[in-house]
Amino acid sequence: MSTLSREDVAHVAMLARIQLEDAELDRLATQLDQIVDWVSQVGEVASADVPPMSHPLPLANVTRPDEVRESLSVEQALANAPQAQDDRFAVPRILDEE
Amino acid sequence: MSDLDLTRLTAVEMADRLAAGTLTSVELTQAHLDRIERLNPTLHAYLLVDGEGALATAREVDAARTAGEQLPRLAGVPVAVKDIACTQGMTTTAGSRMLEDFVPPYDATIVTRLREARMPILGKTNMDEFAMGSSTEHSAFGPTRNPWDLDRIPGGSGGGSSAAVAAYLAPLAIGSDTGGSIRQPAAVTGTVGTKPTYGAVSRYGIIALASSLDQIGPCARTVADAALLHEVLAGHDPMDSTSIDTPVPDVVTASGTTDLSGLRIGVVREIAGTDGEGFQPGVLARFEESLDALRGLGAEITEISCPHFAYAMAAYYLILPSEASSNLARYDAMRYGRRSTPEGSPSAEQVMGASRDEGFGEEVKRRIILGTYALSSGYYDAYYGQAQKVRTLIARDFEAAFEQVDVLVSPTAPTTAFRIGDKTEDPMAMYLNDIATIPANLAGVPGMSIPSGLADEDGLPVGLQILAPAMQDQRLYAVGAALEQRLRQAQGGYVIEQAPEIEVRA
């Protein structure tokens, strides 16, 4: 059985940068505990010698010539910004007061 | 002709009439727009309708045709696009409040291809938020209704596209399939939906859910129509590093197949519902009839076991949330998307937390948190690492199966469309709806759902799923077309023709 507690869910939500209301946290914690318990069955089947498969295709790194080419204009890049100033994205302060 | 008469034509018939000059694209597009105006408030299949843009394209196509210009096959045939594809200058929300006002500065490659094919884009279709769901009830803008029964779900996450096609609000539509989001909606709306081979259609400009699983594909009412749209969409794109650089299989020719003599078909025990558990009797009855029809077409049917398919759901619900938690980290309220600023002088971190809580719906939060947990230190090997190994075992199951048979078949979904609200409180029950479709996404193989009839107990559509080896997409169309024709003869028409007329609701 899984032991995903309410505190665990609150911690993971914080890591994922999602601030949850108390009622949401209560509901999600119960559901996630059940889901984690269910998905744990993946541990029953694959032995150590099975290679993990991250992708359906054999992937090769794809590069392009290092040439200057057209990209979005400043206006286009900023058109969806929640806040902009002097042709730049305006963001809240990064450091808190402590 | 009334709008219904014109909209009831297949895309092939529309293209033929346009080419012959007996129909104009403006007439055709306007007929769809009129029907959308009348029925979309009831169905909520479209989130955005671009009548002006669609008619402008239609006028250009008509003028070009009058001038004697050689045009692509589907030129002038309207199409709807799932709201997961970026459309330049046209709002693209992915069904989320997070992107409510997002207007992309560029087109997704598939949208560019639709424009090059000169197809009028009618609008953007409703979907579960960031394509997470099996019912389109998780759209932040409200659910789409199933044209067969307005109190039921149209499947998910591409319920808007499938409902639009089923209700004659578009002859063709684009979907995206991460765990079955083209095939399962097709099954429950009586339409045709294809998930091409992973990498066969560009994902550039598609709002990412789980990058190793996502696939774009066509939604249509007939196999031949789906093939024409598939041909437009598929092909290498240098803008997508996972795009396959090989010739597109000839799906259009394959969609003319009428005989399956010598074809070997495998019934996958683990997803065929042959033990009856969790599968509706009417779904199984139509599946058995389809097998009989396939035998009648000359195919040999054998039972195949893919023993690791039983673990596909669990692996999927670790891999998808893990990739989703990473992909959705970009919605940080800094460069685009919703920004919610708490009172006082909040830090960037507090703004992110508040914005993501307000902008994401519950299903999205549930999966992001699950994915973050599965990827976290101390749990990575037990969850994500193990899930990736299960994925290898599932791919090996497919390889072994395709050494014995040419294609695999199963019911597409275990039940017909359930009632809106029936499973929203029980995510596990909702997840189990994709039991038959998910293995194909994990292994990257192509799949198709075609209508196989109506379930006896509720009169709702049932889908048959066909799976083929990677880059053998033409086999789906060959089997689908031959079976479609046989079932059409047996049932006296296409399944979709039995749909009731939609009652407009206030």
Coordinates of C-alpha atoms in Angstrom, one line a residue:
Chain A
M1 CA 0.0 0.0 0.0
S2 CA 1.1 3.5 -0.8
T3 CA 1.7 5.9 2.0
L4 CA 1.4 9.2 0.3
S5 CA 0.4 11.6 3.1
R6 CA -1.3 14.9 3.0
E7 CA 2.0 16.5 4.0
D8 CA 3.8 14.7 1.1
V9 CA 1.2 16.1 -1.4
A10 CA 1.6 19.6 0.1
H11 CA 5.4 19.3 -0.3
V12 CA 5.2 18.0 -3.9
A13 CA 2.7 20.7 -4.8
M14 CA 5.1 23.3 -3.4
L15 CA 7.9 21.8 -5.6
A16 CA 5.6 22.0 -8.6
R17 CA 4.8 25.6 -7.7
I18 CA 1.1 25.0 -7.2
Q19 CA -0.4 26.7 -4.1
L20 CA -3.3 24.6 -3.1
E21 CA -6.3 25.6 -1.0
D22 CA -6.9 23.3 2.1
A23 CA -10.0 21.7 0.6
E24 CA -8.2 20.9 -2.6
L25 CA -5.3 19.4 -0.7
D26 CA -7.6 17.1 1.2
R27 CA -9.3 15.9 -1.9
L28 CA -6.1 15.5 -4.0
A29 CA -4.2 13.7 -1.2
T30 CA -6.9 11.0 -1.0
Q31 CA -7.1 10.5 -4.8
L32 CA -3.3 10.6 -5.3
D33 CA -2.7 8.0 -2.6
Q34 CA -5.1 5.6 -4.4
I35 CA -3.5 6.4 -7.8
V36 CA 0.1 5.9 -6.5
D37 CA -1.0 2.7 -5.0
W38 CA -2.4 1.5 -8.3
V39 CA 0.5 2.6 -10.5
S40 CA 3.0 0.9 -8.1
Q41 CA 2.2 -2.4 -9.9
V42 CA 4.9 -1.4 -12.5
G43 CA 7.4 -2.7 -9.9
E44 CA 6.0 -6.2 -10.2
V45 CA 6.9 -6.9 -13.8
A46 CA 10.1 -5.5 -15.1
S47 CA 13.3 -7.1 -14.0
A48 CA 16.7 -5.4 -13.7
D49 CA 17.8 -6.6 -17.2
V50 CA 15.1 -4.9 -19.1
P51 CA 16.4 -1.6 -20.6
P52 CA 14.1 1.4 -20.0
M53 CA 12.6 2.9 -23.1
S54 CA 12.1 6.7 -22.9
H55 CA 10.8 7.1 -26.4
P56 CA 9.2 5.1 -29.3
L57 CA 11.9 6.2 -31.8
P58 CA 15.7 5.8 -31.7
L59 CA 16.6 9.5 -31.2
A60 CA 19.5 11.3 -32.7
N61 CA 20.5 14.8 -31.8
V62 CA 19.3 17.1 -34.5
T63 CA 21.2 20.3 -35.2
R64 CA 20.9 23.0 -37.8
P65 CA 23.6 25.2 -39.4
D66 CA 24.6 28.1 -37.1
E67 CA 23.2 30.7 -39.3
V68 CA 21.3 33.9 -38.5
R69 CA 17.7 33.7 -39.5
E70 CA 14.4 35.4 -38.9
S71 CA 12.8 35.0 -35.5
L72 CA 10.0 36.6 -33.6
S73 CA 10.1 40.4 -33.3
V74 CA 10.3 42.0 -29.9
E75 CA 6.6 43.0 -30.3
Q76 CA 5.6 39.5 -31.2
A77 CA 7.6 38.0 -28.3
L78 CA 6.0 40.4 -25.8
A79 CA 2.5 40.4 -27.2
N80 CA 1.3 37.7 -24.7
A81 CA 3.4 38.9 -21.7
P82 CA 1.4 39.5 -18.6
Q83 CA 3.5 42.6 -18.0
A84 CA 6.2 44.3 -20.1
Q85 CA 8.4 47.3 -19.7
D86 CA 11.0 48.9 -22.0
D87 CA 10.8 46.0 -24.5
R88 CA 11.4 43.5 -21.7
F89 CA 9.3 41.0 -19.7
A90 CA 8.5 42.6 -16.4
V91 CA 8.6 39.9 -13.6
P92 CA 8.1 40.1 -9.8
R93 CA 11.2 40.2 -7.6
I94 CA 13.1 36.9 -7.4
L95 CA 14.3 37.1 -3.9
D96 CA 12.1 37.5 -0.9
E97 CA 12.7 39.9 2.0
E98 CA 14.6 37.5 4.3
Chain B
M1 CA -29.6 22.3 -51.1
S2 CA -30.1 23.1 -47.4
D3 CA -27.1 23.4 -45.0
L4 CA -27.8 19.9 -43.8
D5 CA -27.7 18.5 -47.3
L6 CA -24.4 20.1 -48.1
T7 CA -22.8 19.3 -44.7
R8 CA -23.9 15.6 -45.0
L9 CA -21.6 15.1 -48.0
T10 CA -18.4 13.2 -47.3
A11 CA -15.2 15.2 -47.8
V12 CA -14.5 13.1 -50.9
E13 CA -17.8 14.1 -52.3
M14 CA -17.2 17.7 -51.4
A15 CA -13.8 17.7 -53.1
D16 CA -15.3 16.1 -56.2
R17 CA -18.1 18.6 -56.5
L18 CA -15.7 21.5 -55.9
A19 CA -13.4 20.2 -58.6
A20 CA -16.3 19.7 -61.0
G21 CA -17.5 23.3 -60.4
T22 CA -21.0 22.2 -59.2
L23 CA -20.3 23.6 -55.7
T24 CA -18.3 26.5 -54.4
S25 CA -16.2 26.6 -51.3
V26 CA -18.1 29.7 -50.1
E27 CA -21.4 27.8 -50.3
L28 CA -19.9 24.8 -48.5
T29 CA -18.2 26.9 -45.8
Q30 CA -21.3 29.0 -45.3
A31 CA -23.4 25.9 -44.9
H32 CA -21.1 24.7 -42.1
L33 CA -21.0 28.1 -40.5
D34 CA -24.8 28.3 -40.5
R35 CA -25.1 24.9 -38.9
I36 CA -22.4 25.9 -36.3
E37 CA -24.3 29.0 -35.5
R38 CA -27.5 27.0 -34.9
L39 CA -26.1 24.0 -33.0
N40 CA -22.8 25.0 -31.4
P41 CA -24.6 26.8 -28.4
T42 CA -26.1 23.4 -27.6
L43 CA -23.1 21.1 -28.4
H44 CA -20.2 23.4 -27.4
A45 CA -18.0 21.6 -29.9
Y46 CA -16.2 24.9 -30.9
L47 CA -14.5 27.2 -28.5
L48 CA -13.8 29.7 -31.3
V49 CA -15.4 30.1 -34.7
D50 CA -13.5 32.1 -37.4
G51 CA -16.2 32.6 -40.0
E52 CA -14.5 35.6 -41.6
G53 CA -11.2 33.8 -42.0
A54 CA -12.8 30.6 -43.3
L55 CA -14.9 32.5 -45.8
A56 CA -11.8 34.5 -47.0
T57 CA -10.0 31.3 -47.7
A58 CA -13.1 29.9 -49.4
R59 CA -13.4 33.0 -51.7
E60 CA -9.7 32.7 -52.6
V61 CA -10.1 29.0 -53.5
D62 CA -13.2 29.7 -55.6
A63 CA -11.4 32.5 -57.5
A64 CA -8.3 30.3 -58.0
R65 CA -10.4 27.5 -59.4
T66 CA -12.3 29.9 -61.7
A67 CA -8.9 31.1 -62.9
G68 CA -8.0 27.6 -63.8
E69 CA -5.3 27.1 -61.1
Q70 CA -4.4 23.5 -60.2
L71 CA -5.4 23.1 -56.6
P72 CA -4.8 20.4 -53.9
R73 CA -7.4 17.7 -53.6
L74 CA -9.0 19.1 -50.4
A75 CA -8.9 22.7 -51.5
G76 CA -12.0 24.5 -50.4
V77 CA -13.1 21.7 -48.0
P78 CA -13.5 23.1 -44.5
V79 CA -11.7 21.7 -41.5
A80 CA -11.8 22.2 -37.7
V81 CA -8.7 22.3 -35.5
K82 CA -8.4 21.1 -32.0
D83 CA -7.5 24.0 -29.8
I84 CA -4.2 22.4 -29.0
A85 CA -2.6 23.6 -32.2
C86 CA -1.2 27.1 -32.4
T87 CA -2.9 29.3 -35.0
Q88 CA -1.4 32.6 -35.8
G89 CA -3.5 35.5 -34.7
M90 CA -6.3 33.1 -33.5
T91 CA -6.7 32.4 -29.7
T92 CA -5.3 29.0 -28.7
T93 CA -6.3 28.0 -25.2
A94 CA -5.7 24.2 -24.9
G95 CA -8.9 24.2 -23.0
S96 CA -7.2 26.0 -20.1
R97 CA -7.8 29.3 -18.2
M98 CA -4.0 29.5 -18.1
L99 CA -4.0 30.3 -21.9
E100 CA -7.4 32.0 -22.1
D101 CA -6.0 35.0 -23.9
F102 CA -3.0 33.5 -25.7
V103 CA -2.8 34.5 -29.3
P104 CA 0.1 32.6 -30.9
P105 CA 2.5 34.6 -33.1
Y106 CA 3.0 31.6 -35.4
D107 CA 1.2 28.6 -36.9
A108 CA 1.8 25.0 -35.9
T109 CA 3.3 23.0 -38.9
I110 CA 0.0 21.1 -39.3
V111 CA -1.9 24.4 -39.6
T112 CA 0.6 25.6 -42.2
R113 CA -0.1 22.4 -44.1
L114 CA -3.9 22.9 -43.9
R115 CA -3.4 26.4 -45.2
E116 CA -1.1 25.1 -48.0
A117 CA -3.9 22.6 -48.8
R118 CA -6.2 25.6 -49.1
M119 CA -8.7 24.3 -46.5
P120 CA -10.8 26.9 -44.8
I121 CA -10.3 26.7 -41.0
L122 CA -13.7 26.9 -39.4
G123 CA -12.4 27.4 -35.9
K124 CA -10.9 25.8 -32.8
T125 CA -12.5 22.8 -31.1
N126 CA -13.1 22.2 -27.4
M127 CA -10.9 19.8 -25.5
D128 CA -10.0 18.6 -22.0
E129 CA -7.6 21.0 -20.4
F130 CA -4.1 20.4 -21.9
A131 CA -5.5 17.2 -23.4
M132 CA -5.9 15.5 -20.0
G133 CA -9.1 13.6 -19.9
S134 CA -11.4 11.1 -21.5
S135 CA -14.6 13.0 -21.6
T136 CA -14.1 16.8 -22.5
E137 CA -15.6 17.5 -19.1
H138 CA -12.2 18.9 -17.9
S139 CA -12.3 21.8 -20.4
A140 CA -12.1 25.0 -18.4
F141 CA -14.7 26.4 -20.7
G142 CA -17.4 23.8 -20.1
P143 CA -18.1 20.3 -21.6
T144 CA -18.9 19.4 -25.1
R145 CA -22.0 17.3 -25.6
N146 CA -22.3 14.1 -27.6
P147 CA -24.5 14.6 -30.7
W148 CA -26.1 11.1 -30.2
D149 CA -27.3 12.0 -26.7
L150 CA -26.8 15.5 -25.3
D151 CA -26.5 14.2 -21.8
R152 CA -23.5 12.1 -22.6
I153 CA -19.8 12.8 -23.1
P154 CA -18.3 12.9 -26.6
G155 CA -15.1 11.2 -25.5
G156 CA -11.9 13.0 -24.7
S157 CA -9.7 14.8 -24.9
G158 CA -10.7 15.6 -28.4
G159 CA -14.5 15.6 -27.8
G160 CA -14.9 18.9 -29.6
S161 CA -13.4 17.6 -32.8
S162 CA -15.3 14.4 -32.7
A163 CA -18.6 16.1 -31.9
A164 CA -18.1 18.7 -34.6
V165 CA -17.5 15.9 -37.2
A166 CA -20.4 13.7 -35.9
A167 CA -22.8 16.6 -35.9
Y168 CA -21.9 17.8 -39.4
L169 CA -20.4 21.0 -38.0
A170 CA -17.2 20.1 -40.0
P171 CA -16.4 17.3 -42.5
L172 CA -12.9 16.9 -41.1
A173 CA -11.1 17.9 -37.9
I174 CA -7.7 17.6 -36.3
G175 CA -7.2 15.7 -33.1
S176 CA -4.3 14.8 -30.8
D177 CA -3.8 11.4 -29.3
T178 CA -1.6 10.9 -26.3
G179 CA -3.4 7.9 -24.8
G180 CA -6.4 7.6 -27.2
S181 CA -7.7 11.1 -27.5
I182 CA -8.5 10.7 -31.2
R183 CA -9.6 7.0 -31.2
Q184 CA -11.8 7.0 -28.1
P185 CA -13.8 10.1 -29.0
A186 CA -14.3 8.6 -32.5
A187 CA -15.6 5.4 -31.0
V188 CA -18.2 7.1 -28.8
T189 CA -19.4 9.5 -31.5
G190 CA -19.6 7.0 -34.4
T191 CA -16.8 8.6 -36.4
V192 CA -13.4 7.6 -37.7
G193 CA -10.2 8.7 -36.0
T194 CA -6.5 7.8 -36.6
K195 CA -3.4 8.1 -34.5
P196 CA -0.6 7.9 -37.0
T197 CA 2.8 6.4 -36.3
Y198 CA 4.7 8.4 -33.6
G199 CA 6.7 11.0 -35.4
A200 CA 4.9 10.7 -38.7
V201 CA 3.1 14.0 -38.2
S202 CA 4.9 17.1 -36.9
R203 CA 4.2 18.3 -33.4
Y204 CA 5.8 21.7 -33.9
G205 CA 3.4 24.3 -32.6
I206 CA 1.3 21.8 -30.7
I207 CA 0.9 22.5 -27.1
A208 CA 2.9 19.7 -25.5
L209 CA 1.3 17.3 -23.0
A210 CA 3.6 14.2 -23.0
S211 CA 6.2 14.6 -25.7
S212 CA 7.0 10.9 -26.1
L213 CA 3.3 10.0 -26.5
D214 CA 1.6 12.9 -28.3
Q215 CA 0.5 12.4 -31.9
I216 CA -1.6 14.5 -34.2
G217 CA -4.1 12.9 -36.5
P218 CA -7.3 13.1 -38.6
C219 CA -11.0 12.9 -37.5
A220 CA -13.5 12.2 -40.2
R221 CA -16.8 10.4 -40.9
T222 CA -15.4 7.9 -43.4
V223 CA -12.1 6.0 -43.7
A224 CA -11.4 7.6 -47.2
D225 CA -12.0 11.1 -45.8
A226 CA -9.6 10.4 -42.9
A227 CA -7.0 9.2 -45.5
L228 CA -7.1 12.4 -47.5
L229 CA -6.6 14.5 -44.3
H230 CA -3.8 12.1 -43.1
E231 CA -2.0 12.7 -46.4
V232 CA -2.2 16.4 -45.9
L233 CA -0.8 16.3 -42.3
A234 CA 1.9 13.7 -42.5
G235 CA 5.5 14.2 -43.6
H236 CA 8.9 15.2 -42.3
D237 CA 9.3 18.6 -40.6
P238 CA 12.7 19.9 -39.8
M239 CA 11.2 22.0 -37.0
D240 CA 10.3 18.9 -35.0
S241 CA 13.4 16.9 -33.9
T242 CA 11.2 13.7 -33.5
S243 CA 9.7 13.9 -37.0
I244 CA 10.4 10.8 -39.1
D245 CA 12.2 11.5 -42.4
T246 CA 10.8 8.7 -44.5
P247 CA 8.1 8.7 -47.2
V248 CA 4.5 8.8 -46.0
P249 CA 2.7 5.5 -46.6
D250 CA 0.1 5.6 -49.3
V251 CA -2.9 5.7 -47.1
V252 CA -5.2 7.2 -49.8
T253 CA -4.8 4.2 -52.1
A254 CA -5.1 1.8 -49.2
S255 CA -8.5 3.4 -48.3
G256 CA -9.8 1.9 -51.6
T257 CA -9.3 -1.6 -50.4
T258 CA -12.3 -4.0 -50.6
D259 CA -10.7 -7.4 -50.1
L260 CA -8.6 -8.7 -47.2
S261 CA -7.8 -12.2 -48.5
G262 CA -4.8 -13.7 -46.8
L263 CA -4.5 -10.9 -44.2
R264 CA -3.7 -12.1 -40.8
I265 CA -5.5 -10.4 -37.9
G266 CA -4.7 -10.8 -34.2
V267 CA -7.3 -10.3 -31.5
V268 CA -5.3 -9.1 -28.4
R269 CA -6.7 -11.1 -25.5
E270 CA -5.7 -8.5 -22.9
I271 CA -7.6 -5.6 -24.5
A272 CA -10.4 -7.4 -26.4
G273 CA -12.6 -7.8 -23.3
T274 CA -13.0 -11.5 -24.1
D275 CA -13.1 -12.2 -20.4
G276 CA -16.1 -9.8 -20.3
E277 CA -14.8 -7.9 -17.3
G278 CA -15.4 -4.1 -17.6
F279 CA -16.6 -4.4 -21.1
Q280 CA -20.3 -3.6 -22.0
P281 CA -22.1 -6.5 -23.6
G282 CA -23.2 -4.4 -26.6
V283 CA -19.6 -3.4 -27.2
L284 CA -18.5 -7.1 -27.3
A285 CA -21.4 -8.1 -29.5
R286 CA -20.4 -5.5 -32.2
F287 CA -16.8 -6.6 -31.8
E288 CA -17.8 -10.2 -32.5
E289 CA -19.8 -9.1 -35.6
S290 CA -16.8 -7.2 -36.9
L291 CA -14.6 -10.3 -36.5
D292 CA -17.2 -12.2 -38.5
A293 CA -17.2 -9.5 -41.2
L294 CA -13.4 -9.5 -41.4
R295 CA -13.5 -13.3 -41.8
G296 CA -16.0 -12.7 -44.6
L297 CA -13.5 -10.4 -46.3
G298 CA -11.0 -13.2 -46.4
A299 CA -8.9 -12.4 -43.3
E300 CA -7.6 -15.0 -40.9
I301 CA -8.3 -14.3 -37.3
T302 CA -6.2 -15.6 -34.5
E303 CA -6.0 -14.8 -30.8
I304 CA -2.8 -13.2 -29.6
S305 CA -1.5 -12.6 -26.1
C306 CA 0.4 -9.4 -25.2
P307 CA 0.9 -10.2 -21.5
H308 CA 2.4 -6.9 -20.5
F309 CA -0.5 -4.8 -21.9
A310 CA -2.1 -5.5 -18.4
Y311 CA 0.5 -3.1 -17.0
A312 CA 0.2 -0.4 -19.8
M313 CA -2.3 1.7 -17.8
A314 CA -0.1 1.9 -14.8
A315 CA 3.0 2.7 -16.8
Y316 CA 1.1 5.3 -18.8
Y317 CA -0.1 7.1 -15.7
L318 CA 3.4 7.4 -14.5
I319 CA 5.0 8.4 -17.8
L320 CA 2.3 10.9 -18.9
P321 CA 2.2 12.9 -15.6
S322 CA 6.0 12.9 -15.4
E323 CA 6.4 14.4 -18.9
A324 CA 3.4 16.7 -18.3
S325 CA 4.9 18.0 -15.1
S326 CA 8.0 19.0 -17.1
N327 CA 6.2 20.4 -20.1
L328 CA 3.7 22.4 -18.0
A329 CA 6.5 23.9 -16.0
R330 CA 6.7 26.5 -18.7
Y331 CA 3.4 28.0 -17.5
D332 CA 5.1 30.2 -14.8
A333 CA 3.2 33.4 -15.3
M334 CA 6.3 35.3 -16.4
R335 CA 6.4 35.4 -20.2
Y336 CA 2.8 34.5 -21.2
G337 CA -0.3 33.0 -19.8
R338 CA -2.3 34.0 -16.7
R339 CA -0.6 35.9 -14.0
S340 CA -2.3 36.2 -10.6
T341 CA -0.6 38.6 -8.2
P342 CA -1.3 38.0 -4.4
E343 CA -1.7 41.1 -2.2
G344 CA 1.3 42.8 -0.9
S345 CA 4.7 42.6 -2.6
P346 CA 4.9 38.9 -3.6
S347 CA 8.0 37.2 -4.9
A348 CA 8.1 35.5 -8.4
E349 CA 7.7 32.2 -6.6
Q350 CA 4.5 33.3 -4.8
V351 CA 3.2 34.7 -8.1
M352 CA 3.9 31.4 -9.8
G353 CA 2.2 29.4 -7.1
A354 CA -0.9 31.5 -7.1
S355 CA -1.1 31.7 -10.9
R356 CA -0.8 28.0 -11.4
D357 CA -3.4 27.3 -8.7
E358 CA -5.8 29.7 -10.3
G359 CA -5.0 28.8 -13.9
F360 CA -4.9 25.0 -13.8
G361 CA -8.0 22.9 -13.3
E362 CA -8.1 20.0 -10.8
E363 CA -7.2 17.2 -13.3
V364 CA -4.1 19.1 -14.4
K365 CA -3.0 19.8 -10.9
R366 CA -3.5 16.1 -10.0
R367 CA -1.3 15.0 -12.8
I368 CA 1.4 17.6 -12.3
I369 CA 1.7 16.7 -8.7
L370 CA 1.7 12.9 -9.5
G371 CA 4.4 13.5 -12.1
T372 CA 6.5 15.7 -9.8
Y373 CA 6.3 13.0 -7.2
A374 CA 7.2 10.2 -9.6
L375 CA 10.3 12.1 -10.8
S376 CA 11.4 13.1 -7.3
S377 CA 14.5 11.9 -5.6
G378 CA 14.1 8.6 -4.0
Y379 CA 11.1 7.6 -6.0
Y380 CA 12.4 8.0 -9.6
D381 CA 13.6 4.4 -9.9
A382 CA 10.6 2.8 -8.3
Y383 CA 8.1 4.7 -10.4
Y384 CA 9.3 6.5 -13.6
G385 CA 12.3 4.1 -14.1
Q386 CA 10.1 1.0 -13.7
A387 CA 7.4 2.5 -16.0
Q388 CA 10.0 3.0 -18.8
K389 CA 10.9 -0.7 -18.5
V390 CA 7.3 -1.7 -18.7
R391 CA 7.2 0.4 -21.9
T392 CA 10.0 -1.7 -23.3
L393 CA 8.1 -4.9 -22.5
I394 CA 5.0 -3.5 -24.2
A395 CA 7.0 -2.6 -27.3
R396 CA 8.4 -6.2 -27.3
D397 CA 4.9 -7.6 -27.0
F398 CA 3.9 -5.6 -30.1
E399 CA 7.0 -6.8 -32.0
A400 CA 6.2 -10.4 -31.1
A401 CA 2.6 -10.0 -32.1
F402 CA 3.4 -8.4 -35.5
E403 CA 5.7 -11.4 -36.3
Q404 CA 2.5 -13.5 -36.2
V405 CA -0.1 -11.2 -37.7
D406 CA -0.4 -8.1 -39.9
V407 CA -2.7 -6.1 -37.7
L408 CA -4.3 -6.3 -34.3
V409 CA -7.9 -5.5 -33.4
S410 CA -9.9 -4.8 -30.3
P411 CA -12.9 -2.7 -29.2
T412 CA -11.7 0.9 -29.0
A413 CA -13.3 1.6 -25.6
P414 CA -14.8 -0.8 -23.1
T415 CA -18.2 1.1 -23.0
T416 CA -20.3 3.5 -25.0
A417 CA -20.4 7.1 -24.1
F418 CA -21.2 7.6 -20.4
R419 CA -23.3 10.3 -18.9
I420 CA -21.8 13.7 -18.2
G421 CA -20.8 13.9 -14.5
D422 CA -20.8 10.1 -14.0
K423 CA -17.0 9.7 -13.6
T424 CA -15.8 13.2 -12.7
E425 CA -15.4 12.3 -9.0
D426 CA -13.5 9.1 -9.7
P427 CA -10.3 9.7 -11.7
M428 CA -9.4 6.0 -11.6
A429 CA -12.7 5.0 -13.3
M430 CA -12.1 7.7 -15.9
Y431 CA -8.5 6.5 -16.6
L432 CA -9.7 2.9 -17.2
N433 CA -11.7 4.1 -20.2
D434 CA -8.4 4.3 -22.2
I435 CA -7.4 0.7 -21.5
A436 CA -7.4 -0.5 -25.1
T437 CA -5.9 2.6 -26.7
I438 CA -2.9 3.4 -24.4
P439 CA -0.5 0.5 -25.5
A440 CA -0.2 2.0 -29.0
N441 CA 1.0 5.3 -27.6
L442 CA 3.6 3.7 -25.4
A443 CA 5.1 1.8 -28.3
G444 CA 4.5 4.5 -31.0
V445 CA 2.5 2.3 -33.3
P446 CA -0.4 3.6 -35.4
G447 CA -4.0 3.0 -34.5
M448 CA -7.5 3.7 -35.9
S449 CA -11.0 3.6 -34.6
I450 CA -13.9 3.0 -37.0
P451 CA -17.6 2.7 -36.1
S452 CA -18.7 -0.9 -35.8
G453 CA -22.4 -0.4 -35.0
L454 CA -24.7 0.6 -32.1
A455 CA -24.8 -1.2 -28.8
D456 CA -28.1 -3.0 -28.2
E457 CA -28.7 -1.8 -24.7
D458 CA -28.4 2.0 -25.3
G459 CA -28.3 2.5 -29.1
L460 CA -25.0 4.4 -28.9
P461 CA -22.0 4.0 -31.2
V462 CA -19.3 1.4 -30.7
G463 CA -15.8 1.6 -32.1
L464 CA -13.4 -1.1 -33.5
Q465 CA -9.7 -0.4 -33.0
I466 CA -7.1 -1.5 -35.6
L467 CA -3.4 -1.4 -34.7
A468 CA -0.5 -1.8 -37.2
P469 CA 3.3 -1.8 -36.9
A470 CA 5.2 1.5 -37.0
M471 CA 5.2 3.2 -40.4
Q472 CA 2.6 0.7 -41.7
D473 CA -0.3 3.2 -41.4
Q474 CA -1.7 2.1 -44.8
R475 CA -2.7 -1.2 -43.2
L476 CA -5.1 0.6 -40.9
Y477 CA -6.8 2.2 -43.9
A478 CA -6.9 -1.0 -45.9
V479 CA -8.6 -2.9 -43.1
G480 CA -10.7 0.0 -42.0
A481 CA -12.0 0.7 -45.5
A482 CA -12.9 -2.9 -46.3
L483 CA -14.6 -3.4 -43.0
E484 CA -16.4 -0.1 -43.3
Q485 CA -17.8 -1.1 -46.7
R486 CA -18.9 -4.6 -45.4
L487 CA -20.6 -3.1 -42.3
R488 CA -22.3 -0.5 -44.4
Q489 CA -23.8 -3.2 -46.7
A490 CA -24.9 -5.2 -43.7
Q491 CA -26.3 -2.3 -41.7
G492 CA -27.8 -0.4 -44.7
G493 CA -25.6 2.7 -44.4
Y494 CA -22.9 4.4 -42.4
V495 CA -23.3 4.2 -38.6
I496 CA -23.3 8.0 -38.4
E497 CA -26.4 8.1 -40.6
Q498 CA -28.4 6.6 -37.7
A499 CA -27.7 9.5 -35.4
P500 CA -30.8 11.4 -34.3
E501 CA -31.3 15.0 -35.3
I502 CA -30.0 17.3 -32.6
E503 CA -32.6 19.0 -30.5
V504 CA -31.5 22.6 -29.9
R505 CA -31.4 23.5 -26.2
A506 CA -31.8 27.0 -24.8

